[in-house]
JSON list of C-alpha atoms in Angstrom, two decimals:
[
{"chain": "A", "resi": 1, "resn": "MET", "atom": "CA", "xyz": [59.49, 93.62, 67.26]},
{"chain": "A", "resi": 2, "resn": "ALA", "atom": "CA", "xyz": [58.24, 90.89, 70.48]},
{"chain": "A", "resi": 3, "resn": "GLU", "atom": "CA", "xyz": [55.24, 90.61, 68.60]},
{"chain": "A", "resi": 4, "resn": "ARG", "atom": "CA", "xyz": [55.98, 89.02, 65.77]},
{"chain": "A", "resi": 5, "resn": "LEU", "atom": "CA", "xyz": [59.17, 87.32, 67.44]},
{"chain": "A", "resi": 6, "resn": "HIS", "atom": "CA", "xyz": [56.66, 85.31, 70.08]},
{"chain": "A", "resi": 7, "resn": "ARG", "atom": "CA", "xyz": [54.38, 84.41, 67.41]},
{"chain": "A", "resi": 8, "resn": "TYR", "atom": "CA", "xyz": [56.38, 82.89, 65.51]},
{"chain": "A", "resi": 9, "resn": "VAL", "atom": "CA", "xyz": [57.86, 81.01, 68.38]},
{"chain": "A", "resi": 10, "resn": "TYR", "atom": "CA", "xyz": [54.93, 79.21, 68.70]},
{"chain": "A", "resi": 11, "resn": "LEU", "atom": "CA", "xyz": [54.13, 78.91, 65.61]},
{"chain": "A", "resi": 12, "resn": "THR", "atom": "CA", "xyz": [57.92, 76.78, 65.39]},
{"chain": "A", "resi": 13, "resn": "ALA", "atom": "CA", "xyz": [56.97, 75.41, 68.21]},
{"chain": "A", "resi": 14, "resn": "SER", "atom": "CA", "xyz": [54.07, 73.45, 67.79]},
{"chain": "A", "resi": 15, "resn": "PHE", "atom": "CA", "xyz": [54.07, 73.16, 63.70]},
{"chain": "A", "resi": 16, "resn": "PRO", "atom": "CA", "xyz": [56.83, 69.98, 64.84]},
{"chain": "A", "resi": 17, "resn": "TYR", "atom": "CA", "xyz": [54.24, 67.57, 66.85]},
{"chain": "A", "resi": 18, "resn": "LEU", "atom": "CA", "xyz": [51.72, 68.38, 64.40]},
{"chain": "A", "resi": 19, "resn": "MET", "atom": "CA", "xyz": [54.11, 67.14, 61.59]},
{"chain": "A", "resi": 20, "resn": "LEU", "atom": "CA", "xyz": [54.90, 63.82, 64.54]},
{"chain": "A", "resi": 21, "resn": "PHE", "atom": "CA", "xyz": [51.55, 63.65, 65.63]},
{"chain": "A", "resi": 22, "resn": "CYS", "atom": "CA", "xyz": [50.14, 62.61, 61.18]},
{"chain": "A", "resi": 23, "resn": "LEU", "atom": "CA", "xyz": [53.60, 61.25, 60.52]},
{"chain": "A", "resi": 24, "resn": "LEU", "atom": "CA", "xyz": [52.63, 59.04, 64.28]},
{"chain": "A", "resi": 25, "resn": "MET", "atom": "CA", "xyz": [49.24, 58.12, 62.78]},
{"chain": "A", "resi": 26, "resn": "ARG", "atom": "CA", "xyz": [50.60, 56.78, 59.12]},
{"chain": "A", "resi": 27, "resn": "GLY", "atom": "CA", "xyz": [53.71, 54.85, 60.20]},
{"chain": "A", "resi": 28, "resn": "LEU", "atom": "CA", "xyz": [52.20, 52.91, 62.71]},
{"chain": "A", "resi": 29, "resn": "SER", "atom": "CA", "xyz": [49.29, 52.16, 60.35]},
{"chain": "A", "resi": 30, "resn": "LEU", "atom": "CA", "xyz": [52.08, 50.22, 57.87]},
{"chain": "A", "resi": 31, "resn": "PRO", "atom": "CA", "xyz": [53.75, 46.42, 57.86]},
{"chain": "A", "resi": 32, "resn": "GLY", "atom": "CA", "xyz": [56.29, 46.38, 59.86]},
{"chain": "A", "resi": 33, "resn": "ALA", "atom": "CA", "xyz": [56.00, 49.36, 62.86]},
{"chain": "A", "resi": 34, "resn": "SER", "atom": "CA", "xyz": [55.69, 47.64, 65.08]},
{"chain": "A", "resi": 35, "resn": "LEU", "atom": "CA", "xyz": [59.27, 45.33, 64.57]},
{"chain": "A", "resi": 36, "resn": "GLY", "atom": "CA", "xyz": [60.34, 48.72, 64.87]},
{"chain": "A", "resi": 37, "resn": "LEU", "atom": "CA", "xyz": [59.43, 49.95, 67.72]},
{"chain": "A", "resi": 38, "resn": "ASP", "atom": "CA", "xyz": [60.82, 47.24, 70.61]},
{"chain": "A", "resi": 39, "resn": "LYS", "atom": "CA", "xyz": [64.36, 49.73, 69.08]},
{"chain": "A", "resi": 40, "resn": "VAL", "atom": "CA", "xyz": [62.71, 53.25, 70.97]},
{"chain": "A", "resi": 41, "resn": "TRP", "atom": "CA", "xyz": [63.87, 52.96, 73.76]},
{"chain": "A", "resi": 42, "resn": "VAL", "atom": "CA", "xyz": [67.25, 53.19, 74.18]},
{"chain": "A", "resi": 43, "resn": "ASP", "atom": "CA", "xyz": [67.65, 55.70, 71.51]},
{"chain": "A", "resi": 44, "resn": "ALA", "atom": "CA", "xyz": [65.26, 57.81, 72.93]},
{"chain": "A", "resi": 45, "resn": "VAL", "atom": "CA", "xyz": [66.70, 57.10, 76.69]},
{"chain": "A", "resi": 46, "resn": "THR", "atom": "CA", "xyz": [70.40, 58.07, 74.50]},
{"chain": "A", "resi": 47, "resn": "GLN", "atom": "CA", "xyz": [68.48, 61.10, 71.98]},
{"chain": "A", "resi": 48, "resn": "VAL", "atom": "CA", "xyz": [66.55, 62.79, 75.63]},
{"chain": "A", "resi": 49, "resn": "PHE", "atom": "CA", "xyz": [70.31, 64.07, 76.64]},
{"chain": "A", "resi": 50, "resn": "PHE", "atom": "CA", "xyz": [72.06, 64.54, 74.25]},
{"chain": "A", "resi": 51, "resn": "SER", "atom": "CA", "xyz": [68.84, 67.41, 73.28]},
{"chain": "A", "resi": 52, "resn": "TYR", "atom": "CA", "xyz": [69.30, 69.14, 76.63]},
{"chain": "A", "resi": 53, "resn": "GLY", "atom": "CA", "xyz": [72.82, 70.61, 75.59]},
{"chain": "A", "resi": 54, "resn": "LEU", "atom": "CA", "xyz": [73.96, 70.27, 78.64]},
{"chain": "A", "resi": 55, "resn": "GLY", "atom": "CA", "xyz": [76.99, 71.23, 78.41]},
{"chain": "A", "resi": 56, "resn": "VAL", "atom": "CA", "xyz": [76.31, 74.01, 75.61]},
{"chain": "A", "resi": 57, "resn": "GLY", "atom": "CA", "xyz": [74.41, 77.36, 78.16]},
{"chain": "A", "resi": 58, "resn": "ALA", "atom": "CA", "xyz": [71.77, 77.42, 76.61]},
{"chain": "A", "resi": 59, "resn": "LEU", "atom": "CA", "xyz": [69.87, 75.78, 80.25]},
{"chain": "A", "resi": 60, "resn": "VAL", "atom": "CA", "xyz": [71.40, 78.27, 81.96]},
{"chain": "A", "resi": 61, "resn": "ALA", "atom": "CA", "xyz": [71.43, 81.30, 79.30]},
{"chain": "A", "resi": 62, "resn": "LEU", "atom": "CA", "xyz": [67.35, 80.38, 79.32]},
{"chain": "A", "resi": 63, "resn": "GLY", "atom": "CA", "xyz": [66.96, 80.33, 83.39]},
{"chain": "A", "resi": 64, "resn": "SER", "atom": "CA", "xyz": [69.04, 83.89, 83.56]},
{"chain": "A", "resi": 65, "resn": "TYR", "atom": "CA", "xyz": [65.84, 85.21, 81.70]},
{"chain": "A", "resi": 66, "resn": "ASN", "atom": "CA", "xyz": [63.84, 85.14, 84.59]},
{"chain": "A", "resi": 67, "resn": "LYS", "atom": "CA", "xyz": [62.51, 86.76, 87.28]},
{"chain": "A", "resi": 68, "resn": "TYR", "atom": "CA", "xyz": [63.46, 86.64, 90.95]},
{"chain": "A", "resi": 69, "resn": "HIS", "atom": "CA", "xyz": [61.14, 84.60, 92.85]},
{"chain": "A", "resi": 70, "resn": "ASN", "atom": "CA", "xyz": [60.53, 82.19, 89.95]},
{"chain": "A", "resi": 71, "resn": "ASN", "atom": "CA", "xyz": [58.91, 78.38, 90.67]},
{"chain": "A", "resi": 72, "resn": "VAL", "atom": "CA", "xyz": [62.93, 77.13, 89.23]},
{"chain": "A", "resi": 73, "resn": "TYR", "atom": "CA", "xyz": [61.94, 73.67, 90.38]},
{"chain": "A", "resi": 74, "resn": "LYS", "atom": "CA", "xyz": [57.87, 73.58, 88.82]},
{"chain": "A", "resi": 75, "resn": "GLN", "atom": "CA", "xyz": [59.92, 75.09, 85.33]},
{"chain": "A", "resi": 76, "resn": "ALA", "atom": "CA", "xyz": [63.18, 72.90, 85.51]},
{"chain": "A", "resi": 77, "resn": "LEU", "atom": "CA", "xyz": [60.63, 69.42, 86.08]},
{"chain": "A", "resi": 78, "resn": "THR", "atom": "CA", "xyz": [58.18, 70.48, 83.38]},
{"chain": "A", "resi": 79, "resn": "VAL", "atom": "CA", "xyz": [61.67, 71.93, 80.59]},
{"chain": "A", "resi": 80, "resn": "CYS", "atom": "CA", "xyz": [62.58, 67.84, 81.53]},
{"chain": "A", "resi": 81, "resn": "CYS", "atom": "CA", "xyz": [59.32, 66.69, 81.11]},
{"chain": "A", "resi": 82, "resn": "VAL", "atom": "CA", "xyz": [57.96, 68.23, 77.55]},
{"chain": "A", "resi": 83, "resn": "ASN", "atom": "CA", "xyz": [61.81, 67.44, 76.45]},
{"chain": "A", "resi": 84, "resn": "SER", "atom": "CA", "xyz": [62.25, 63.91, 77.25]},
{"chain": "A", "resi": 85, "resn": "GLY", "atom": "CA", "xyz": [58.33, 63.30, 76.52]},
{"chain": "A", "resi": 86, "resn": "THR", "atom": "CA", "xyz": [59.31, 64.89, 73.06]},
{"chain": "A", "resi": 87, "resn": "SER", "atom": "CA", "xyz": [62.27, 62.63, 72.90]},
{"chain": "A", "resi": 88, "resn": "VAL", "atom": "CA", "xyz": [60.16, 58.59, 72.73]},
{"chain": "A", "resi": 89, "resn": "PHE", "atom": "CA", "xyz": [57.27, 60.81, 71.18]},
{"chain": "A", "resi": 90, "resn": "ALA", "atom": "CA", "xyz": [59.60, 61.07, 67.98]},
{"chain": "A", "resi": 91, "resn": "GLY", "atom": "CA", "xyz": [61.73, 58.31, 68.25]},
{"chain": "A", "resi": 92, "resn": "PHE", "atom": "CA", "xyz": [57.82, 56.70, 67.93]},
{"chain": "A", "resi": 93, "resn": "VAL", "atom": "CA", "xyz": [57.45, 58.15, 65.18]},
{"chain": "A", "resi": 94, "resn": "ILE", "atom": "CA", "xyz": [60.54, 57.31, 63.72]},
{"chain": "A", "resi": 95, "resn": "PHE", "atom": "CA", "xyz": [60.90, 53.66, 64.76]},
{"chain": "A", "resi": 96, "resn": "SER", "atom": "CA", "xyz": [57.62, 52.75, 63.20]},
{"chain": "A", "resi": 97, "resn": "PHE", "atom": "CA", "xyz": [58.60, 54.02, 60.03]},
{"chain": "A", "resi": 98, "resn": "ILE", "atom": "CA", "xyz": [62.31, 52.43, 60.18]},
{"chain": "A", "resi": 99, "resn": "GLY", "atom": "CA", "xyz": [59.90, 48.43, 60.75]},
{"chain": "A", "resi": 100, "resn": "TYR", "atom": "CA", "xyz": [58.60, 49.29, 57.85]},
{"chain": "A", "resi": 101, "resn": "MET", "atom": "CA", "xyz": [62.09, 49.86, 55.80]},
{"chain": "A", "resi": 102, "resn": "ALA", "atom": "CA", "xyz": [63.52, 47.10, 57.29]},
{"chain": "A", "resi": 103, "resn": "VAL", "atom": "CA", "xyz": [60.40, 44.45, 55.89]},
{"chain": "A", "resi": 104, "resn": "GLN", "atom": "CA", "xyz": [60.37, 46.81, 52.77]},
{"chain": "A", "resi": 105, "resn": "GLN", "atom": "CA", "xyz": [63.99, 46.50, 52.68]},
{"chain": "A", "resi": 106, "resn": "GLY", "atom": "CA", "xyz": [64.25, 42.06, 53.63]},
{"chain": "A", "resi": 107, "resn": "LYS", "atom": "CA", "xyz": [67.00, 43.87, 56.49]},
{"chain": "A", "resi": 108, "resn": "THR", "atom": "CA", "xyz": [66.53, 43.24, 60.53]},
{"chain": "A", "resi": 109, "resn": "VAL", "atom": "CA", "xyz": [65.63, 47.23, 62.57]},
{"chain": "A", "resi": 110, "resn": "ASP", "atom": "CA", "xyz": [69.45, 47.22, 63.55]},
{"chain": "A", "resi": 111, "resn": "GLU", "atom": "CA", "xyz": [71.22, 47.20, 59.48]},
{"chain": "A", "resi": 112, "resn": "VAL", "atom": "CA", "xyz": [68.32, 49.96, 58.56]},
{"chain": "A", "resi": 113, "resn": "ALA", "atom": "CA", "xyz": [68.69, 51.86, 61.64]},
{"chain": "A", "resi": 114, "resn": "GLN", "atom": "CA", "xyz": [72.80, 51.86, 61.30]},
{"chain": "A", "resi": 115, "resn": "SER", "atom": "CA", "xyz": [72.51, 54.73, 58.80]},
{"chain": "A", "resi": 116, "resn": "GLY", "atom": "CA", "xyz": [73.24, 57.94, 62.24]},
{"chain": "A", "resi": 117, "resn": "PRO", "atom": "CA", "xyz": [72.75, 61.02, 61.96]},
{"chain": "A", "resi": 118, "resn": "GLY", "atom": "CA", "xyz": [71.25, 61.02, 58.75]},
{"chain": "A", "resi": 119, "resn": "LEU", "atom": "CA", "xyz": [68.67, 59.01, 59.18]},
{"chain": "A", "resi": 120, "resn": "LEU", "atom": "CA", "xyz": [66.14, 61.12, 59.80]},
{"chain": "A", "resi": 121, "resn": "PHE", "atom": "CA", "xyz": [66.66, 61.76, 56.02]},
{"chain": "A", "resi": 122, "resn": "LEU", "atom": "CA", "xyz": [65.77, 58.19, 55.44]},
{"chain": "A", "resi": 123, "resn": "ALA", "atom": "CA", "xyz": [63.50, 56.84, 57.42]},
{"chain": "A", "resi": 124, "resn": "TYR", "atom": "CA", "xyz": [61.02, 60.39, 57.29]},
{"chain": "A", "resi": 125, "resn": "PRO", "atom": "CA", "xyz": [60.85, 60.56, 53.12]},
{"chain": "A", "resi": 126, "resn": "SER", "atom": "CA", "xyz": [59.78, 56.78, 53.02]},
{"chain": "A", "resi": 127, "resn": "GLY", "atom": "CA", "xyz": [57.04, 57.50, 55.19]},
{"chain": "A", "resi": 128, "resn": "ILE", "atom": "CA", "xyz": [56.33, 60.85, 54.28]},
{"chain": "A", "resi": 129, "resn": "LEU", "atom": "CA", "xyz": [55.77, 58.48, 50.47]},
{"chain": "A", "resi": 130, "resn": "GLN", "atom": "CA", "xyz": [53.41, 56.42, 51.68]},
{"chain": "A", "resi": 131, "resn": "LEU", "atom": "CA", "xyz": [50.68, 59.50, 52.27]},
{"chain": "A", "resi": 132, "resn": "PRO", "atom": "CA", "xyz": [48.77, 61.61, 49.76]},
{"chain": "A", "resi": 133, "resn": "TYR", "atom": "CA", "xyz": [49.18, 64.44, 48.97]},
{"chain": "A", "resi": 134, "resn": "THR", "atom": "CA", "xyz": [53.12, 63.58, 48.99]},
{"chain": "A", "resi": 135, "resn": "ASN", "atom": "CA", "xyz": [54.95, 66.91, 47.65]},
{"chain": "A", "resi": 136, "resn": "VAL", "atom": "CA", "xyz": [52.42, 69.07, 50.52]},
{"chain": "A", "resi": 137, "resn": "TRP", "atom": "CA", "xyz": [53.65, 66.66, 52.71]},
{"chain": "A", "resi": 138, "resn": "SER", "atom": "CA", "xyz": [57.06, 66.85, 51.65]},
{"chain": "A", "resi": 139, "resn": "ILE", "atom": "CA", "xyz": [57.15, 70.61, 51.60]},
{"chain": "A", "resi": 140, "resn": "LEU", "atom": "CA", "xyz": [55.88, 70.59, 54.93]},
{"chain": "A", "resi": 141, "resn": "PHE", "atom": "CA", "xyz": [58.41, 68.15, 56.77]},
{"chain": "A", "resi": 142, "resn": "PHE", "atom": "CA", "xyz": [61.15, 70.27, 54.95]},
{"chain": "A", "resi": 143, "resn": "CYS", "atom": "CA", "xyz": [59.73, 73.75, 56.80]},
{"chain": "A", "resi": 144, "resn": "MET", "atom": "CA", "xyz": [59.47, 71.24, 59.25]},
{"chain": "A", "resi": 145, "resn": "VAL", "atom": "CA", "xyz": [63.22, 71.12, 59.70]},
{"chain": "A", "resi": 146, "resn": "LEU", "atom": "CA", "xyz": [64.07, 74.67, 59.05]},
{"chain": "A", "resi": 147, "resn": "PHE", "atom": "CA", "xyz": [62.22, 75.03, 62.05]},
{"chain": "A", "resi": 148, "resn": "LEU", "atom": "CA", "xyz": [63.99, 72.86, 64.39]},
{"chain": "A", "resi": 149, "resn": "GLY", "atom": "CA", "xyz": [67.11, 74.50, 62.77]},
{"chain": "A", "resi": 150, "resn": "ILE", "atom": "CA", "xyz": [66.30, 77.90, 62.98]},
{"chain": "A", "resi": 151, "resn": "ASP", "atom": "CA", "xyz": [65.11, 77.12, 66.59]},
{"chain": "A", "resi": 152, "resn": "SER", "atom": "CA", "xyz": [67.73, 75.52, 68.44]},
{"chain": "A", "resi": 153, "resn": "GLN", "atom": "CA", "xyz": [70.47, 77.50, 67.06]},
{"chain": "A", "resi": 154, "resn": "PHE", "atom": "CA", "xyz": [69.05, 80.39, 68.27]},
{"chain": "A", "resi": 155, "resn": "CYS", "atom": "CA", "xyz": [69.06, 77.93, 72.28]},
{"chain": "A", "resi": 156, "resn": "THR", "atom": "CA", "xyz": [72.29, 76.69, 71.33]},
{"chain": "A", "resi": 157, "resn": "MET", "atom": "CA", "xyz": [73.81, 80.53, 70.75]},
{"chain": "A", "resi": 158, "resn": "GLU", "atom": "CA", "xyz": [71.78, 82.10, 73.32]},
{"chain": "A", "resi": 159, "resn": "GLY", "atom": "CA", "xyz": [74.43, 80.83, 76.27]},
{"chain": "A", "resi": 160, "resn": "PHE", "atom": "CA", "xyz": [77.52, 82.27, 73.90]},
{"chain": "A", "resi": 161, "resn": "PHE", "atom": "CA", "xyz": [75.14, 84.84, 73.14]},
{"chain": "A", "resi": 162, "resn": "THR", "atom": "CA", "xyz": [74.31, 85.84, 77.19]},
{"chain": "A", "resi": 163, "resn": "ALA", "atom": "CA", "xyz": [78.05, 85.81, 78.64]},
{"chain": "A", "resi": 164, "resn": "VAL", "atom": "CA", "xyz": [78.98, 88.10, 75.10]},
{"chain": "A", "resi": 165, "resn": "ILE", "atom": "CA", "xyz": [76.52, 90.34, 76.24]},
{"chain": "A", "resi": 166, "resn": "ASP", "atom": "CA", "xyz": [76.89, 90.93, 80.00]},
{"chain": "A", "resi": 167, "resn": "GLU", "atom": "CA", "xyz": [80.98, 90.61, 79.41]},
{"chain": "A", "resi": 168, "resn": "PHE", "atom": "CA", "xyz": [80.79, 93.95, 76.97]},
{"chain": "A", "resi": 169, "resn": "PRO", "atom": "CA", "xyz": [76.85, 94.90, 76.49]},
{"chain": "A", "resi": 170, "resn": "ALA", "atom": "CA", "xyz": [77.46, 98.46, 74.60]},
{"chain": "A", "resi": 171, "resn": "LEU", "atom": "CA", "xyz": [77.96, 95.71, 70.99]},
{"chain": "A", "resi": 172, "resn": "ILE", "atom": "CA", "xyz": [73.64, 95.36, 71.05]},
{"chain": "A", "resi": 173, "resn": "ARG", "atom": "CA", "xyz": [72.25, 98.03, 72.73]},
{"chain": "A", "resi": 174, "resn": "GLY", "atom": "CA", "xyz": [71.26, 100.78, 70.59]},
{"chain": "A", "resi": 175, "resn": "ARG", "atom": "CA", "xyz": [71.74, 98.17, 67.45]},
{"chain": "A", "resi": 176, "resn": "ARG", "atom": "CA", "xyz": [67.86, 97.24, 66.44]},
{"chain": "A", "resi": 177, "resn": "HIS", "atom": "CA", "xyz": [67.64, 93.36, 65.97]},
{"chain": "A", "resi": 178, "resn": "GLY", "atom": "CA", "xyz": [71.13, 92.88, 66.68]},
{"chain": "A", "resi": 179, "resn": "ARG", "atom": "CA", "xyz": [71.18, 89.53, 68.65]},
{"chain": "A", "resi": 180, "resn": "GLU", "atom": "CA", "xyz": [68.88, 87.66, 65.72]},
{"chain": "A", "resi": 181, "resn": "MET", "atom": "CA", "xyz": [71.22, 89.04, 63.43]},
{"chain": "A", "resi": 182, "resn": "PHE", "atom": "CA", "xyz": [74.31, 87.87, 64.87]},
{"chain": "A", "resi": 183, "resn": "VAL", "atom": "CA", "xyz": [73.35, 84.09, 65.35]},
{"chain": "A", "resi": 184, "resn": "LEU", "atom": "CA", "xyz": [70.95, 84.18, 62.18]}
]
């Protein structure tokens, strides 16, 4: 079981980077992409802080599984750098498409970017429409969103779940895949 979970995590963690890279290459080639890139920095830094989920306890729960003499400073720095880099990278991708959408709609980038959290479902699909084999890319995009949602949910629930298992270990012991089924 653990072997399958490791393979699932490798797939769901690396697949979004591949998708984002493909979308970035296409987004940067569209007219108006540079208009959106001016706004990336503020929104990317804001996203960095939200993506840590500091109040949820997931990072503390995941850190509790480390070995006692593990180099936690190195791991913490690695997690922070990868998280920050991913947020900035995703910001470049989405704002290149927002710049393109602004040119297409004859609006400013700020007007297009006011859509809020639903912007993901406006900017990326408009970029996917610019790619060949739109149906394949659409399926891959929504699989990526599903994978990211499941991975995020596992991490978010890990803080809560670790506390419950530490307090009531009999709830999970003896149950096959109990932790995973609870999260799903």
